[in-house]
Amino acid sequence: QVQLVESGGGLVQAGGSLRLSCATSGFTFSSYSMGWSRQAPGKEREFVASISSTGSSRYYADSVKGRFTISRDNAKNTLYLQMDRVKPGDTAVYYCNAGYHRGGIYTPRSEYWGQGTQVTVSS
């Protein structure tokens, strides 16, 4: 049974930091690219960041580049998102997912998503 469980969300002040984790099981974590997406109220879900299966390549949305860092620990089957200098516009439910990269474009598998963790940034 595939499971992706996010944690680490919460309320943080603008300019602060937060670290999200995604514990996975039920699939070969080290064989998949992994990613983070988010969905703000009234908006469509959007790509945040992705990382290749070995961690050698990382990709970011322009809106978070230079502030967020995606990483992974293949020994622990866990994905991370370090969020620094957060802004109110980062308020959203954050989801981790597993997928693949083709030509630098990350595509999550439809069935490999977590349930999400809420991040709220106060101004």
XYZ file of N, CA and C in Angstrom:
369
model
N 0.849 -1.198 0.000
C 0.000 0.000 0.000
C 0.881 1.244 0.000
N 0.701 2.054 -1.011
C 1.489 3.290 -1.128
C 0.998 4.312 -0.099
N 1.941 4.866 0.653
C 1.594 5.908 1.616
C 2.613 7.031 1.554
N 2.114 8.254 1.559
C 2.936 9.454 1.660
C 2.277 10.316 2.741
N 3.009 10.597 3.797
C 2.452 11.306 4.937
C 3.274 12.555 5.225
N 2.663 13.706 4.983
C 3.337 14.980 5.236
C 3.195 15.385 6.697
N 4.179 16.128 7.175
C 4.130 16.688 8.522
C 4.978 17.949 8.554
N 4.837 18.715 9.628
C 5.663 19.892 9.813
C 4.988 21.206 9.484
N 3.757 21.147 8.985
C 3.054 22.380 8.695
C 2.632 23.089 9.972
N 2.145 24.316 9.806
C 1.696 25.076 10.960
C 1.620 26.550 10.650
N 1.563 27.349 11.701
C 1.481 28.801 11.588
C 2.865 29.397 11.807
N 3.285 30.267 10.905
C 4.597 30.893 10.999
C 4.469 32.350 10.569
N 5.279 33.204 11.165
C 5.269 34.612 10.790
C 6.050 34.835 9.505
N 5.659 35.840 8.765
C 6.388 36.201 7.559
C 7.862 36.436 7.900
N 8.726 35.913 7.035
C 10.159 36.016 7.275
C 10.736 34.846 8.040
N 9.870 34.011 8.589
C 10.309 32.867 9.368
C 10.594 31.647 8.517
N 10.812 30.521 9.196
C 11.170 29.276 8.521
C 10.293 28.133 8.997
N 10.195 27.131 8.139
C 9.425 25.929 8.443
C 10.045 24.788 7.647
N 10.038 23.590 8.223
C 10.550 22.429 7.504
C 9.461 21.371 7.400
N 9.101 21.041 6.186
C 8.118 19.994 5.952
C 8.822 18.665 5.706
N 8.190 17.596 6.155
C 8.690 16.248 5.901
C 7.602 15.424 5.246
N 8.031 14.424 4.481
C 7.090 13.498 3.857
C 7.650 12.093 4.010
N 7.052 11.320 4.907
C 7.467 9.936 5.129
C 6.713 9.036 4.165
N 7.443 8.161 3.499
C 6.806 7.327 2.488
C 6.993 5.841 2.776
N 6.110 5.032 2.197
C 6.214 3.579 2.291
C 5.379 2.967 1.171
N 5.637 1.692 0.901
C 4.834 0.968 -0.085
C 5.318 1.071 -1.511
N 6.414 1.766 -1.745
C 7.007 1.818 -3.079
C 8.510 2.056 -2.922
N 9.240 1.850 -4.000
C 10.696 1.986 -3.956
C 11.060 3.462 -4.077
N 11.155 4.110 -2.926
C 11.372 5.559 -2.848
C 12.569 5.996 -3.683
N 13.660 5.274 -3.589
C 14.902 5.685 -4.245
C 14.838 5.591 -5.767
N 13.787 4.996 -6.303
C 13.651 4.875 -7.759
C 12.827 6.002 -8.376
N 12.235 6.830 -7.530
C 11.324 7.862 -8.015
C 11.876 9.260 -7.809
N 11.602 10.110 -8.781
C 11.702 11.537 -8.518
C 10.572 11.890 -7.549
N 10.804 12.935 -6.777
C 9.804 13.357 -5.797
C 9.551 14.855 -5.935
N 8.392 15.278 -5.483
C 8.077 16.690 -5.607
C 7.142 17.195 -4.528
N 7.061 18.492 -4.456
C 6.114 19.192 -3.584
C 5.223 20.072 -4.463
N 3.945 20.064 -4.138
C 2.978 20.941 -4.779
C 2.212 21.651 -3.673
N 1.489 22.697 -4.015
C 0.686 23.386 -3.018
C -0.599 23.907 -3.649
N -1.586 24.105 -2.789
C -2.856 24.661 -3.241
C -3.349 25.672 -2.219
N -3.461 26.903 -2.681
C -3.983 27.975 -1.837
C -5.499 28.044 -1.997
N -6.192 28.617 -1.024
C -7.659 28.723 -1.110
C -8.093 29.434 -2.380
N -8.998 28.833 -3.112
C -9.533 29.443 -4.319
C -8.615 29.402 -5.518
N -7.483 28.718 -5.388
C -6.524 28.646 -6.494
C -6.288 27.203 -6.905
N -5.735 27.027 -8.094
C -5.395 25.695 -8.561
C -4.117 25.208 -7.888
N -3.988 23.885 -7.836
C -2.773 23.303 -7.296
C -1.603 23.672 -8.205
N -0.447 23.965 -7.598
C 0.701 24.386 -8.396
C 1.979 23.671 -7.951
N 2.887 23.541 -8.873
C 4.199 22.951 -8.622
C 5.023 23.869 -7.728
N 5.742 23.283 -6.777
C 6.633 24.040 -5.912
C 8.090 23.663 -6.181
N 8.403 22.370 -6.088
C 9.776 21.920 -6.263
C 9.784 20.426 -6.553
N 10.875 19.972 -7.187
C 11.048 18.545 -7.417
C 12.524 18.197 -7.330
N 12.784 16.900 -7.142
C 14.145 16.421 -6.978
C 14.263 15.060 -7.656
N 15.387 14.815 -8.303
C 15.588 13.543 -8.983
C 15.766 12.417 -7.964
N 15.752 11.197 -8.445
C 15.782 10.037 -7.557
C 17.065 9.977 -6.714
N 18.168 10.450 -7.273
C 19.436 10.437 -6.525
C 19.662 11.733 -5.763
N 18.864 12.720 -6.035
C 19.047 14.025 -5.402
C 20.001 14.944 -6.142
N 20.492 14.501 -7.279
C 21.506 15.276 -7.998
C 20.914 16.470 -8.743
N 19.628 16.417 -9.049
C 18.977 17.529 -9.768
C 17.770 18.014 -8.986
N 17.631 19.329 -8.920
C 16.518 19.947 -8.187
C 15.928 21.054 -9.052
N 14.627 21.213 -8.952
C 13.930 22.206 -9.743
C 12.953 22.949 -8.839
N 12.795 24.240 -9.119
C 11.943 25.071 -8.272
C 11.041 25.971 -9.111
N 9.872 26.260 -8.572
C 9.033 27.295 -9.161
C 9.720 28.638 -8.925
N 9.538 29.556 -9.850
C 10.176 30.869 -9.715
C 9.776 31.562 -8.409
N 8.552 31.324 -7.973
C 8.038 32.004 -6.783
C 8.746 31.590 -5.492
N 9.427 30.441 -5.493
C 10.088 29.969 -4.267
C 11.597 29.839 -4.420
N 12.096 30.026 -5.626
C 13.525 29.859 -5.888
C 14.334 30.797 -5.004
N 15.368 30.245 -4.366
C 16.202 31.042 -3.477
C 15.696 31.103 -2.046
N 14.466 30.630 -1.813
C 13.914 30.636 -0.446
C 13.617 29.225 0.061
N 13.238 28.330 -0.830
C 12.901 26.957 -0.441
C 13.996 26.012 -0.935
N 14.207 24.934 -0.178
C 15.170 23.908 -0.571
C 14.533 22.536 -0.422
N 14.519 21.783 -1.510
C 14.011 20.420 -1.471
C 15.176 19.466 -1.278
N 14.955 18.423 -0.479
C 16.003 17.426 -0.263
C 15.340 16.086 0.035
N 16.152 15.046 0.040
C 15.624 13.725 0.310
C 16.660 12.873 1.023
N 16.167 11.895 1.762
C 17.025 10.918 2.432
C 16.544 9.543 1.982
N 17.240 8.950 1.037
C 16.793 7.669 0.495
C 16.910 6.533 1.505
N 17.776 6.683 2.490
C 17.895 5.655 3.536
C 16.675 5.663 4.458
N 16.042 6.824 4.563
C 14.874 6.969 5.449
C 13.567 7.047 4.668
N 13.645 6.963 3.334
C 12.440 7.059 2.491
C 11.645 8.326 2.784
N 12.356 9.427 2.959
C 11.723 10.669 3.391
C 12.145 11.837 2.509
N 11.171 12.665 2.209
C 11.364 13.885 1.423
C 11.201 15.089 2.341
N 11.945 16.160 2.060
C 11.885 17.370 2.891
C 11.687 18.611 2.031
N 11.141 19.634 2.674
C 11.084 20.955 2.055
C 11.420 21.973 3.139
N 12.588 22.582 3.020
C 12.984 23.652 3.928
C 12.462 24.966 3.359
N 11.639 25.645 4.148
C 11.026 26.882 3.704
C 11.591 28.031 4.526
N 12.329 28.913 3.901
C 12.923 30.069 4.573
C 12.348 31.365 4.003
N 12.402 32.402 4.814
C 11.909 33.739 4.401
C 10.506 33.616 3.796
N 9.652 32.948 4.517
C 8.309 32.705 4.001
C 7.519 34.003 3.913
N 6.544 33.978 2.996
C 5.700 35.142 2.743
C 4.236 34.737 2.919
N 3.356 35.699 3.139
C 1.918 35.359 3.230
C 1.421 34.616 1.992
N 1.997 34.901 0.839
C 1.604 34.223 -0.394
C 1.971 32.755 -0.426
N 2.775 32.295 0.544
C 3.118 30.873 0.633
C 2.050 30.077 1.383
N 1.053 30.755 1.917
C -0.023 30.072 2.631
C -0.759 29.127 1.693
N -0.812 27.856 2.059
C -1.422 26.833 1.205
C -1.368 25.496 1.925
N -2.063 24.527 1.342
C -1.870 23.140 1.738
C -0.749 22.588 0.857
N 0.255 21.999 1.485
C 1.409 21.475 0.768
C 1.312 19.945 0.673
N 1.522 19.451 -0.536
C 1.420 18.026 -0.819
C 2.753 17.495 -1.336
N 3.132 16.309 -0.877
C 4.271 15.649 -1.512
C 3.745 14.611 -2.495
N 4.555 14.284 -3.471
C 4.154 13.332 -4.493
C 5.379 12.660 -5.090
N 5.143 11.544 -5.740
C 6.202 10.795 -6.422
C 5.898 10.758 -7.909
N 6.929 10.855 -8.729
C 6.714 10.854 -10.163
C 8.004 10.663 -10.924
N 8.119 11.373 -12.043
C 9.307 11.220 -12.886
C 9.613 12.521 -13.602
N 10.857 12.671 -13.992
C 11.288 13.802 -14.801
C 11.502 13.347 -16.240
N 11.038 14.156 -17.175
C 11.315 13.928 -18.594
C 11.689 15.292 -19.181
N 12.913 15.409 -19.653
C 13.345 16.675 -20.232
C 13.264 17.832 -19.252
N 13.507 17.539 -17.967
C 13.484 18.595 -16.971
C 12.106 18.947 -16.447
N 11.083 18.299 -16.986
C 9.712 18.548 -16.542
C 9.294 17.421 -15.599
N 8.775 17.797 -14.444
C 8.357 16.815 -13.447
C 6.866 16.529 -13.576
N 6.524 15.237 -13.593
C 5.136 14.815 -13.655
C 4.844 13.855 -12.507
N 3.991 14.243 -11.567
C 3.641 13.327 -10.478
C 2.730 12.204 -10.983
N 2.856 11.041 -10.381
C 1.920 9.966 -10.656
C 0.632 10.258 -9.909
N -0.468 10.036 -10.551
C -1.762 10.438 -9.991
C -2.075 9.737 -8.677
N -1.573 8.532 -8.500
C -1.924 7.772 -7.305
C -0.897 7.912 -6.186
N 0.146 8.697 -6.408
C 1.225 8.831 -5.433
C 1.246 10.233 -4.835
N 0.218 10.523 -4.048
C 0.097 11.825 -3.385
C -0.179 11.629 -1.906
N 0.317 12.562 -1.101
C -0.020 12.578 0.309
C -1.326 13.326 0.538
N -1.721 13.401 1.805
C -2.991 14.045 2.143
C -2.844 15.547 2.360
N -1.613 16.011 2.466
C -1.355 17.442 2.584
C -1.152 17.901 4.006
N -0.412 19.001 4.150
C -0.210 19.645 5.448
C -0.389 21.154 5.259
N -1.110 21.773 6.183
C -1.435 23.197 6.057
C -0.267 24.067 6.525
N 0.082 25.029 5.706
C 1.065 26.051 6.080
C 0.367 27.401 6.009
N 0.414 28.132 7.111
C -0.203 29.447 7.166
C 0.856 30.463 7.578
N 1.035 31.485 6.744
C 2.036 32.517 7.014
C 1.309 33.802 7.359
N 1.551 34.315 8.565
C 0.907 35.545 9.006
C 1.800 36.742 8.699
N 1.171 37.862 8.401
C 1.945 39.075 8.057
C 2.219 39.919 9.282
